[in-house]
Each structure stands twice: as structure tokens, then as C-alpha cells.
Amino acid sequence: MTAFWVLAPLMVAAALGILFVRKAVHAALLLATVMISLAVLYAVLEAPFLFAVQIIVYTGAILMLFLFVVMLVGVDASDSLVETIRGQRASAWAVGLGFVVLLVVGFAQLSFGAAVGLEEANDPGNVEGLAGLMLSRYVIAFEATAALLITAAVGAMVLAHRERLDPKRSQAEVAADRVRALTEEDKPLGSLPAPGVYARHNAVDTPALLPDGSPAPSSVSRVLAARGNVGSAADAADDVSDLLGREDRGDRTPPDGPVDHEDGEDA
């Protein structure tokens, strides 16, 4: 009971925060607080299977997937203030008030006391007892919940689907566009060279070397170049030549001394 009285106010405060915060990331963090607190309550009630599922599936998988979608797609705070369906906000308030009334009526009929019946419920084992209840007494609710989740997944796929307005480009058209960009805009025909190619250190801040030994400006991010964090590849070219000479002579020993890189030199 101590864990309940400590975690219950925290869960209620976090749940209310989900409704009133303006940023989706903050709402996700508050939702994680609710889920982790609920998992702790499962552990206190001697339900290790529900505790593990709550942490691994809901908090570790579904919530992290939601965070990745938010970070990749991007959600602006102004998006949540635009009402796309007429009467959506009034309907949400009505449903919310009805849910609050339902909770008040339910809590009014509770009789507080110590939890009983845990030994009998977990007598064959927590997982076995849970499976017996889900597949016998509550099988209809279990199947209805499964159908609801499948419907939600299919609905999300339908809402996210976009019809292709233009025909799919063929490989010949893509190649022609690359050649046209090479001749008109001097863009590389293939992909950009990876940083550190043919250099002594294959690092993101070390530019790739061209066949003549000069650094390739397109091999390093422009952000690093603007910050002055790009290393010099001039010494790396000499080191590569030295290594090639050693390999021709059959000497596998690396050259003595560290390689000096001048910080702040633009690629």
C-alpha cells in the first residue's frame, strides 16, 4: 500500500501533464513516467510477467517507437491547436467529462483495504494463472482488445497511405538526371566520398583524398567545416604513401610517431 500511495499521485500528475503540455516529446516523457510507475505497482502485486511486459513492450518498444516517429517526422506545437474535424474539441470535452464521472462513481463504490487473494491467483504460477484467466473467463474481452489493436494498426496504415501522383521513375531516368546534374551543376555522378577515405585516420572530421593526394571538399560535412573542426589531410597523404612503400618492401610495421592534424583547417 505504501508504494501505491507514493506512486498514485505521481501517476495522476503525470497523466494530467500529458493533457496540458504543448510539446509531444514532453508528453512522451510523462507517459513513460506513468508506464514505469504502473510497472512498479505490478511488481508490488506479485505479477512479474505483467511487470516485464509493461517495461519491455510498452515502455521499451511502443514508447520509443513513438519518440522516434516524433523526432523523424517532427511535430510543431501549433499543429495540436488546429481543429481538423468540426466539433472535435467539444466531443473530446464531453467524452472526458463522462469518463471522469465514471471514475468518480467507480471510486465511490470501492472498499479500501489490503490486497487479498494473491496467493490463490499465483498458486499455479503467475504466468499460468494469467493465461488461464485471459483464455477462459476474459477470453471475449481479450479477443475484442486484439481486434481493436489490429483495427487501429490498419487504420494508421490507411491514414498514412498516400497515392502516387507521378509515375515511378525508371533507372534510366534517374541515371539521366544524374548526368544532367553533373554537366549543369557540377554535382558528383555517384554518391559523395566517405570521410577519411585513403587517409591515415578514417574519421568524420578527416577529408577524403583524391587520386592526386589533395583533399576532397565534398567529403566532410559543411557543419564541421563551418565550426572549424576539419582535420588536415596533407600529412595523411604522405603517411599513405609511406605505408604503401612499406607494403611494397614487405614491412608491416606502422610508421613511428603520431600523425599531426591541424585543427580548424577547412577541407
PDB file of C-alpha atoms in Angstrom:
ATOM      1  CA  MET A   1       0.000   0.000   0.000  1.00  0.00           C
ATOM      2  CA  THR A   2       2.908   2.349   0.623  1.00  0.00           C
ATOM      3  CA  ALA A   3       4.054   2.046  -2.979  1.00  0.00           C
ATOM      4  CA  PHE A   4       0.528   2.774  -4.173  1.00  0.00           C
ATOM      5  CA  TRP A   5       0.117   5.955  -2.107  1.00  0.00           C
ATOM      6  CA  VAL A   6       3.543   7.149  -3.269  1.00  0.00           C
ATOM      7  CA  LEU A   7       3.155   6.327  -6.973  1.00  0.00           C
ATOM      8  CA  ALA A   8      -0.566   7.062  -7.428  1.00  0.00           C
ATOM      9  CA  PRO A   9      -0.264  10.886  -7.021  1.00  0.00           C
ATOM     10  CA  LEU A  10       2.785  10.834  -9.288  1.00  0.00           C
ATOM     11  CA  MET A  11       0.889   8.895 -11.962  1.00  0.00           C
ATOM     12  CA  VAL A  12      -2.126  11.217 -11.746  1.00  0.00           C
ATOM     13  CA  ALA A  13       0.076  14.323 -12.009  1.00  0.00           C
ATOM     14  CA  ALA A  14       1.963  12.874 -14.989  1.00  0.00           C
ATOM     15  CA  ALA A  15      -1.290  11.866 -16.696  1.00  0.00           C
ATOM     16  CA  LEU A  16      -2.687  15.373 -16.275  1.00  0.00           C
ATOM     17  CA  GLY A  17       0.581  16.774 -17.598  1.00  0.00           C
ATOM     18  CA  ILE A  18       0.147  14.734 -20.787  1.00  0.00           C
ATOM     19  CA  LEU A  19      -3.098  16.597 -21.447  1.00  0.00           C
ATOM     20  CA  PHE A  20      -1.742  20.093 -20.887  1.00  0.00           C
ATOM     21  CA  VAL A  21       1.854  20.118 -22.148  1.00  0.00           C
ATOM     22  CA  ARG A  22       2.385  21.638 -25.591  1.00  0.00           C
ATOM     23  CA  LYS A  23       5.362  19.598 -26.797  1.00  0.00           C
ATOM     24  CA  ALA A  24       4.972  15.996 -27.924  1.00  0.00           C
ATOM     25  CA  VAL A  25       8.351  14.955 -26.500  1.00  0.00           C
ATOM     26  CA  HIS A  26       7.384  16.204 -23.039  1.00  0.00           C
ATOM     27  CA  ALA A  27       4.098  14.295 -23.299  1.00  0.00           C
ATOM     28  CA  ALA A  28       6.027  11.132 -24.194  1.00  0.00           C
ATOM     29  CA  LEU A  29       8.310  11.515 -21.177  1.00  0.00           C
ATOM     30  CA  LEU A  30       5.317  11.979 -18.882  1.00  0.00           C
ATOM     31  CA  LEU A  31       3.725   8.903 -20.444  1.00  0.00           C
ATOM     32  CA  ALA A  32       6.903   6.963 -19.678  1.00  0.00           C
ATOM     33  CA  THR A  33       6.579   8.069 -16.045  1.00  0.00           C
ATOM     34  CA  VAL A  34       3.047   6.682 -15.906  1.00  0.00           C
ATOM     35  CA  MET A  35       4.066   3.382 -17.521  1.00  0.00           C
ATOM     36  CA  ILE A  36       7.083   2.827 -15.276  1.00  0.00           C
ATOM     37  CA  SER A  37       5.047   3.626 -12.147  1.00  0.00           C
ATOM     38  CA  LEU A  38       2.383   1.167 -13.282  1.00  0.00           C
ATOM     39  CA  ALA A  39       5.068  -1.472 -13.796  1.00  0.00           C
ATOM     40  CA  VAL A  40       6.297  -0.939 -10.229  1.00  0.00           C
ATOM     41  CA  LEU A  41       2.753  -1.458  -8.964  1.00  0.00           C
ATOM     42  CA  TYR A  42       2.590  -4.727 -10.909  1.00  0.00           C
ATOM     43  CA  ALA A  43       5.794  -5.844  -9.222  1.00  0.00           C
ATOM     44  CA  VAL A  44       4.420  -4.953  -5.784  1.00  0.00           C
ATOM     45  CA  LEU A  45       1.274  -7.003  -6.518  1.00  0.00           C
ATOM     46  CA  GLU A  46       3.486 -10.044  -7.259  1.00  0.00           C
ATOM     47  CA  ALA A  47       2.808 -10.017 -11.002  1.00  0.00           C
ATOM     48  CA  PRO A  48       6.299 -10.373 -12.521  1.00  0.00           C
ATOM     49  CA  PHE A  49       5.013 -11.206 -16.005  1.00  0.00           C
ATOM     50  CA  LEU A  50       2.954  -8.001 -16.249  1.00  0.00           C
ATOM     51  CA  PHE A  51       5.883  -6.068 -14.791  1.00  0.00           C
ATOM     52  CA  ALA A  52       8.245  -7.359 -17.501  1.00  0.00           C
ATOM     53  CA  VAL A  53       5.706  -6.822 -20.296  1.00  0.00           C
ATOM     54  CA  GLN A  54       4.981  -3.275 -19.124  1.00  0.00           C
ATOM     55  CA  ILE A  55       8.675  -2.366 -19.150  1.00  0.00           C
ATOM     56  CA  ILE A  56       9.785  -4.227 -22.280  1.00  0.00           C
ATOM     57  CA  VAL A  57       6.780  -3.887 -24.594  1.00  0.00           C
ATOM     58  CA  TYR A  58       5.063  -0.647 -23.657  1.00  0.00           C
ATOM     59  CA  THR A  59       7.872   1.481 -22.240  1.00  0.00           C
ATOM     60  CA  GLY A  60      10.781  -0.008 -24.160  1.00  0.00           C
ATOM     61  CA  ALA A  61       9.191  -0.638 -27.567  1.00  0.00           C
ATOM     62  CA  ILE A  62       5.983   1.292 -28.201  1.00  0.00           C
ATOM     63  CA  LEU A  63       7.010   4.487 -26.424  1.00  0.00           C
ATOM     64  CA  MET A  64      10.469   4.504 -28.006  1.00  0.00           C
ATOM     65  CA  LEU A  65       8.851   3.992 -31.420  1.00  0.00           C
ATOM     66  CA  PHE A  66       6.620   6.986 -30.724  1.00  0.00           C
ATOM     67  CA  LEU A  67       9.643   9.096 -29.800  1.00  0.00           C
ATOM     68  CA  PHE A  68      11.489   8.073 -32.972  1.00  0.00           C
ATOM     69  CA  VAL A  69       8.458   8.995 -35.086  1.00  0.00           C
ATOM     70  CA  VAL A  70       8.199  12.381 -33.371  1.00  0.00           C
ATOM     71  CA  MET A  71      11.896  13.084 -33.902  1.00  0.00           C
ATOM     72  CA  LEU A  72      11.931  11.945 -37.531  1.00  0.00           C
ATOM     73  CA  VAL A  73       8.631  13.416 -38.725  1.00  0.00           C
ATOM     74  CA  GLY A  74       8.588  16.458 -36.453  1.00  0.00           C
ATOM     75  CA  VAL A  75       5.549  17.823 -34.639  1.00  0.00           C
ATOM     76  CA  ASP A  76       5.050  21.528 -34.164  1.00  0.00           C
ATOM     77  CA  ALA A  77       3.198  22.862 -31.131  1.00  0.00           C
ATOM     78  CA  SER A  78       0.871  24.776 -33.435  1.00  0.00           C
ATOM     79  CA  ASP A  79      -0.281  21.524 -35.083  1.00  0.00           C
ATOM     80  CA  SER A  80      -2.225  20.465 -31.987  1.00  0.00           C
ATOM     81  CA  LEU A  81      -4.197  23.733 -31.948  1.00  0.00           C
ATOM     82  CA  VAL A  82      -5.651  23.272 -35.437  1.00  0.00           C
ATOM     83  CA  GLU A  83      -9.057  21.577 -35.357  1.00  0.00           C
ATOM     84  CA  THR A  84      -9.311  19.455 -38.488  1.00  0.00           C
ATOM     85  CA  ILE A  85     -12.703  17.865 -37.653  1.00  0.00           C
ATOM     86  CA  ARG A  86     -15.737  20.021 -36.885  1.00  0.00           C
ATOM     87  CA  GLY A  87     -16.853  19.612 -33.271  1.00  0.00           C
ATOM     88  CA  GLN A  88     -13.811  17.562 -32.332  1.00  0.00           C
ATOM     89  CA  ARG A  89     -12.889  19.663 -29.302  1.00  0.00           C
ATOM     90  CA  ALA A  90     -16.448  19.730 -27.893  1.00  0.00           C
ATOM     91  CA  SER A  91     -16.776  15.970 -28.341  1.00  0.00           C
ATOM     92  CA  ALA A  92     -13.450  15.436 -26.582  1.00  0.00           C
ATOM     93  CA  TRP A  93     -14.611  17.536 -23.609  1.00  0.00           C
ATOM     94  CA  ALA A  94     -17.905  15.603 -23.431  1.00  0.00           C
ATOM     95  CA  VAL A  95     -16.191  12.219 -23.519  1.00  0.00           C
ATOM     96  CA  GLY A  96     -13.623  13.367 -20.958  1.00  0.00           C
ATOM     97  CA  LEU A  97     -16.301  14.581 -18.539  1.00  0.00           C
ATOM     98  CA  GLY A  98     -18.194  11.314 -18.949  1.00  0.00           C
ATOM     99  CA  PHE A  99     -15.029   9.387 -18.179  1.00  0.00           C
ATOM    100  CA  VAL A 100     -14.432  11.495 -15.059  1.00  0.00           C
ATOM    101  CA  VAL A 101     -17.996  10.812 -13.862  1.00  0.00           C
ATOM    102  CA  LEU A 102     -17.450   7.095 -14.469  1.00  0.00           C
ATOM    103  CA  LEU A 103     -14.252   7.163 -12.422  1.00  0.00           C
ATOM    104  CA  VAL A 104     -15.912   9.042  -9.558  1.00  0.00           C
ATOM    105  CA  VAL A 105     -18.782   6.536  -9.435  1.00  0.00           C
ATOM    106  CA  GLY A 106     -16.339   3.636  -9.550  1.00  0.00           C
ATOM    107  CA  PHE A 107     -14.129   5.010  -6.787  1.00  0.00           C
ATOM    108  CA  ALA A 108     -17.197   5.709  -4.624  1.00  0.00           C
ATOM    109  CA  GLN A 109     -18.023   2.013  -4.636  1.00  0.00           C
ATOM    110  CA  LEU A 110     -14.546   0.863  -3.634  1.00  0.00           C
ATOM    111  CA  SER A 111     -13.736  -0.513  -0.227  1.00  0.00           C
ATOM    112  CA  PHE A 112     -10.115   0.172   0.634  1.00  0.00           C
ATOM    113  CA  GLY A 113      -8.092  -2.493   2.357  1.00  0.00           C
ATOM    114  CA  ALA A 114      -5.186  -4.856   1.927  1.00  0.00           C
ATOM    115  CA  ALA A 115      -4.981  -6.868  -1.263  1.00  0.00           C
ATOM    116  CA  VAL A 116      -6.280 -10.411  -0.810  1.00  0.00           C
ATOM    117  CA  GLY A 117      -6.302 -13.479  -2.999  1.00  0.00           C
ATOM    118  CA  LEU A 118      -2.795 -13.066  -4.422  1.00  0.00           C
ATOM    119  CA  GLU A 119      -1.646 -16.454  -3.136  1.00  0.00           C
ATOM    120  CA  GLU A 120      -4.592 -18.252  -4.728  1.00  0.00           C
ATOM    121  CA  ALA A 121      -4.223 -16.381  -8.026  1.00  0.00           C
ATOM    122  CA  ASN A 122      -0.495 -17.126  -8.258  1.00  0.00           C
ATOM    123  CA  ASP A 123      -0.724 -20.674  -6.919  1.00  0.00           C
ATOM    124  CA  PRO A 124      -0.135 -22.413 -10.305  1.00  0.00           C
ATOM    125  CA  GLY A 125       2.326 -19.673 -11.262  1.00  0.00           C
ATOM    126  CA  ASN A 126       1.871 -16.052 -12.252  1.00  0.00           C
ATOM    127  CA  VAL A 127       2.101 -16.683 -15.995  1.00  0.00           C
ATOM    128  CA  GLU A 128      -0.096 -19.795 -15.854  1.00  0.00           C
ATOM    129  CA  GLY A 129      -2.725 -18.061 -13.738  1.00  0.00           C
ATOM    130  CA  LEU A 130      -2.800 -15.035 -16.030  1.00  0.00           C
ATOM    131  CA  ALA A 131      -3.111 -17.240 -19.128  1.00  0.00           C
ATOM    132  CA  GLY A 132      -5.926 -19.207 -17.515  1.00  0.00           C
ATOM    133  CA  LEU A 133      -7.936 -16.052 -16.819  1.00  0.00           C
ATOM    134  CA  MET A 134      -7.287 -14.477 -20.234  1.00  0.00           C
ATOM    135  CA  LEU A 135      -8.216 -17.607 -22.200  1.00  0.00           C
ATOM    136  CA  SER A 136     -11.197 -18.681 -20.134  1.00  0.00           C
ATOM    137  CA  ARG A 137     -13.027 -16.063 -18.070  1.00  0.00           C
ATOM    138  CA  TYR A 138     -11.932 -12.977 -20.019  1.00  0.00           C
ATOM    139  CA  VAL A 139     -11.471 -14.521 -23.461  1.00  0.00           C
ATOM    140  CA  ILE A 140     -14.157 -12.293 -25.055  1.00  0.00           C
ATOM    141  CA  ALA A 141     -12.555  -9.111 -23.733  1.00  0.00           C
ATOM    142  CA  PHE A 142      -9.123 -10.403 -24.750  1.00  0.00           C
ATOM    143  CA  GLU A 143     -10.208 -11.122 -28.323  1.00  0.00           C
ATOM    144  CA  ALA A 144     -12.079  -7.794 -28.552  1.00  0.00           C
ATOM    145  CA  THR A 145      -8.944  -5.943 -27.428  1.00  0.00           C
ATOM    146  CA  ALA A 146      -6.862  -7.821 -30.015  1.00  0.00           C
ATOM    147  CA  ALA A 147      -9.353  -6.920 -32.756  1.00  0.00           C
ATOM    148  CA  LEU A 148      -9.297  -3.289 -31.616  1.00  0.00           C
ATOM    149  CA  LEU A 149      -5.492  -3.149 -31.796  1.00  0.00           C
ATOM    150  CA  ILE A 150      -5.483  -4.707 -35.260  1.00  0.00           C
ATOM    151  CA  THR A 151      -8.122  -2.216 -36.405  1.00  0.00           C
ATOM    152  CA  ALA A 152      -6.034   0.651 -35.046  1.00  0.00           C
ATOM    153  CA  ALA A 153      -2.950  -0.611 -36.889  1.00  0.00           C
ATOM    154  CA  VAL A 154      -4.856  -0.970 -40.173  1.00  0.00           C
ATOM    155  CA  GLY A 155      -6.402   2.481 -39.696  1.00  0.00           C
ATOM    156  CA  ALA A 156      -2.974   4.019 -39.145  1.00  0.00           C
ATOM    157  CA  MET A 157      -1.734   2.400 -42.366  1.00  0.00           C
ATOM    158  CA  VAL A 158      -4.742   3.716 -44.282  1.00  0.00           C
ATOM    159  CA  LEU A 159      -4.338   7.252 -42.916  1.00  0.00           C
ATOM    160  CA  ALA A 160      -0.609   7.292 -43.635  1.00  0.00           C
ATOM    161  CA  HIS A 161      -1.026   5.956 -47.178  1.00  0.00           C
ATOM    162  CA  ARG A 162      -0.529   8.461 -49.969  1.00  0.00           C
ATOM    163  CA  GLU A 163      -1.475   7.837 -53.559  1.00  0.00           C
ATOM    164  CA  ARG A 164       1.326   8.124 -56.092  1.00  0.00           C
ATOM    165  CA  LEU A 165       0.536  11.102 -58.321  1.00  0.00           C
ATOM    166  CA  ASP A 166       3.527  10.742 -60.647  1.00  0.00           C
ATOM    167  CA  PRO A 167       4.663   7.553 -62.375  1.00  0.00           C
ATOM    168  CA  LYS A 168       7.561   5.728 -60.811  1.00  0.00           C
ATOM    169  CA  ARG A 169      10.863   6.823 -62.296  1.00  0.00           C
ATOM    170  CA  SER A 170      12.890   4.198 -64.102  1.00  0.00           C
ATOM    171  CA  GLN A 171      16.580   3.562 -63.556  1.00  0.00           C
ATOM    172  CA  ALA A 172      17.417   5.113 -66.936  1.00  0.00           C
ATOM    173  CA  GLU A 173      15.650   8.369 -65.969  1.00  0.00           C
ATOM    174  CA  VAL A 174      17.500   8.528 -62.649  1.00  0.00           C
ATOM    175  CA  ALA A 175      20.835   8.000 -64.423  1.00  0.00           C
ATOM    176  CA  ALA A 176      19.989  10.690 -66.980  1.00  0.00           C
ATOM    177  CA  ASP A 177      19.157  13.172 -64.207  1.00  0.00           C
ATOM    178  CA  ARG A 178      22.489  12.454 -62.508  1.00  0.00           C
ATOM    179  CA  VAL A 179      24.408  13.050 -65.724  1.00  0.00           C
ATOM    180  CA  ARG A 180      22.450  16.267 -66.322  1.00  0.00           C
ATOM    181  CA  ALA A 181      23.256  17.458 -62.772  1.00  0.00           C
ATOM    182  CA  LEU A 182      26.933  16.665 -63.394  1.00  0.00           C
ATOM    183  CA  THR A 183      27.089  18.757 -66.547  1.00  0.00           C
ATOM    184  CA  GLU A 184      24.899  21.645 -65.407  1.00  0.00           C
ATOM    185  CA  GLU A 185      25.520  21.951 -61.662  1.00  0.00           C
ATOM    186  CA  ASP A 186      28.850  20.110 -61.315  1.00  0.00           C
ATOM    187  CA  LYS A 187      27.355  17.627 -58.881  1.00  0.00           C
ATOM    188  CA  PRO A 188      29.082  14.255 -58.396  1.00  0.00           C
ATOM    189  CA  LEU A 189      27.826  11.478 -60.625  1.00  0.00           C
ATOM    190  CA  GLY A 190      27.713   8.949 -57.790  1.00  0.00           C
ATOM    191  CA  SER A 191      27.500   9.239 -54.055  1.00  0.00           C
ATOM    192  CA  LEU A 192      29.731  11.597 -52.110  1.00  0.00           C
ATOM    193  CA  PRO A 193      33.048  10.166 -50.943  1.00  0.00           C
ATOM    194  CA  ALA A 194      33.131   8.963 -47.367  1.00  0.00           C
ATOM    195  CA  PRO A 195      35.251  10.979 -44.914  1.00  0.00           C
ATOM    196  CA  GLY A 196      38.714   9.626 -44.288  1.00  0.00           C
ATOM    197  CA  VAL A 197      38.966   7.514 -47.450  1.00  0.00           C
ATOM    198  CA  TYR A 198      42.636   6.848 -48.302  1.00  0.00           C
ATOM    199  CA  ALA A 199      43.627   8.941 -45.287  1.00  0.00           C
ATOM    200  CA  ARG A 200      45.572   7.728 -42.285  1.00  0.00           C
ATOM    201  CA  HIS A 201      42.566   8.176 -39.957  1.00  0.00           C
ATOM    202  CA  ASN A 202      39.102   7.183 -41.211  1.00  0.00           C
ATOM    203  CA  ALA A 203      37.312   9.812 -39.132  1.00  0.00           C
ATOM    204  CA  VAL A 204      34.340  12.022 -39.887  1.00  0.00           C
ATOM    205  CA  ASP A 205      36.455  15.168 -39.498  1.00  0.00           C
ATOM    206  CA  THR A 206      39.203  13.988 -41.896  1.00  0.00           C
ATOM    207  CA  PRO A 207      38.539  14.706 -45.582  1.00  0.00           C
ATOM    208  CA  ALA A 208      38.893  12.046 -48.221  1.00  0.00           C
ATOM    209  CA  LEU A 209      41.843  12.194 -50.577  1.00  0.00           C
ATOM    210  CA  LEU A 210      41.591  12.460 -54.334  1.00  0.00           C
ATOM    211  CA  PRO A 211      43.902  10.433 -56.611  1.00  0.00           C
ATOM    212  CA  ASP A 212      46.388  13.319 -56.680  1.00  0.00           C
ATOM    213  CA  GLY A 213      46.513  13.400 -52.861  1.00  0.00           C
ATOM    214  CA  SER A 214      44.521  16.617 -52.436  1.00  0.00           C
ATOM    215  CA  PRO A 215      41.535  16.664 -50.037  1.00  0.00           C
ATOM    216  CA  ALA A 216      38.026  16.314 -51.437  1.00  0.00           C
ATOM    217  CA  PRO A 217      35.899  19.263 -50.217  1.00  0.00           C
ATOM    218  CA  SER A 218      32.647  17.322 -50.608  1.00  0.00           C
ATOM    219  CA  SER A 219      33.690  14.520 -48.262  1.00  0.00           C
ATOM    220  CA  VAL A 220      33.192  16.396 -44.984  1.00  0.00           C
ATOM    221  CA  SER A 221      30.007  17.867 -43.581  1.00  0.00           C
ATOM    222  CA  ARG A 222      29.626  21.612 -44.061  1.00  0.00           C
ATOM    223  CA  VAL A 223      28.706  21.932 -40.392  1.00  0.00           C
ATOM    224  CA  LEU A 224      32.131  20.662 -39.330  1.00  0.00           C
ATOM    225  CA  ALA A 225      33.799  22.960 -41.829  1.00  0.00           C
ATOM    226  CA  ALA A 226      31.865  25.976 -40.505  1.00  0.00           C
ATOM    227  CA  ARG A 227      32.809  25.083 -36.938  1.00  0.00           C
ATOM    228  CA  GLY A 228      36.463  24.719 -37.856  1.00  0.00           C
ATOM    229  CA  ASN A 229      36.642  21.075 -36.756  1.00  0.00           C
ATOM    230  CA  VAL A 230      38.015  19.638 -40.005  1.00  0.00           C
ATOM    231  CA  GLY A 231      41.410  17.992 -39.803  1.00  0.00           C
ATOM    232  CA  SER A 232      44.168  18.373 -42.361  1.00  0.00           C
ATOM    233  CA  ALA A 233      44.707  15.567 -44.863  1.00  0.00           C
ATOM    234  CA  ALA A 234      48.029  16.775 -46.279  1.00  0.00           C
ATOM    235  CA  ASP A 235      50.085  14.811 -43.779  1.00  0.00           C
ATOM    236  CA  ALA A 236      47.755  11.847 -44.170  1.00  0.00           C
ATOM    237  CA  ALA A 237      48.592  11.656 -47.882  1.00  0.00           C
ATOM    238  CA  ASP A 238      52.291  11.410 -47.067  1.00  0.00           C
ATOM    239  CA  ASP A 239      51.561   8.730 -44.493  1.00  0.00           C
ATOM    240  CA  VAL A 240      49.590   6.727 -47.050  1.00  0.00           C
ATOM    241  CA  SER A 241      52.493   6.907 -49.486  1.00  0.00           C
ATOM    242  CA  ASP A 242      54.821   5.809 -46.712  1.00  0.00           C
ATOM    243  CA  LEU A 243      52.572   2.881 -45.865  1.00  0.00           C
ATOM    244  CA  LEU A 244      52.325   1.827 -49.498  1.00  0.00           C
ATOM    245  CA  GLY A 245      56.105   1.905 -49.740  1.00  0.00           C
ATOM    246  CA  ARG A 246      56.425  -0.207 -46.621  1.00  0.00           C
ATOM    247  CA  GLU A 247      53.963  -2.761 -48.004  1.00  0.00           C
ATOM    248  CA  ASP A 248      55.922  -2.973 -51.242  1.00  0.00           C
ATOM    249  CA  ARG A 249      59.030  -3.686 -49.169  1.00  0.00           C
ATOM    250  CA  GLY A 250      57.172  -6.270 -47.082  1.00  0.00           C
ATOM    251  CA  ASP A 251      57.414  -4.220 -43.878  1.00  0.00           C
ATOM    252  CA  ARG A 252      54.118  -4.333 -41.917  1.00  0.00           C
ATOM    253  CA  THR A 253      55.353  -2.136 -39.074  1.00  0.00           C
ATOM    254  CA  PRO A 254      53.435   1.163 -38.836  1.00  0.00           C
ATOM    255  CA  PRO A 255      55.471   4.358 -39.143  1.00  0.00           C
ATOM    256  CA  ASP A 256      56.846   5.823 -35.939  1.00  0.00           C
ATOM    257  CA  GLY A 257      55.312   8.876 -34.359  1.00  0.00           C
ATOM    258  CA  PRO A 258      51.756  10.181 -34.290  1.00  0.00           C
ATOM    259  CA  VAL A 259      50.128  11.845 -37.246  1.00  0.00           C
ATOM    260  CA  ASP A 260      49.704  15.564 -36.824  1.00  0.00           C
ATOM    261  CA  HIS A 261      46.414  17.131 -37.863  1.00  0.00           C
ATOM    262  CA  GLU A 262      45.905  20.859 -37.888  1.00  0.00           C
ATOM    263  CA  ASP A 263      42.587  21.681 -36.223  1.00  0.00           C
ATOM    264  CA  GLY A 264      40.472  24.341 -37.817  1.00  0.00           C
ATOM    265  CA  GLU A 265      41.704  23.861 -41.391  1.00  0.00           C
ATOM    266  CA  ASP A 266      38.911  23.912 -43.924  1.00  0.00           C
ATOM    267  CA  ALA A 267      38.602  20.935 -46.251  1.00  0.00           C
TER     268      ALA A 267
END
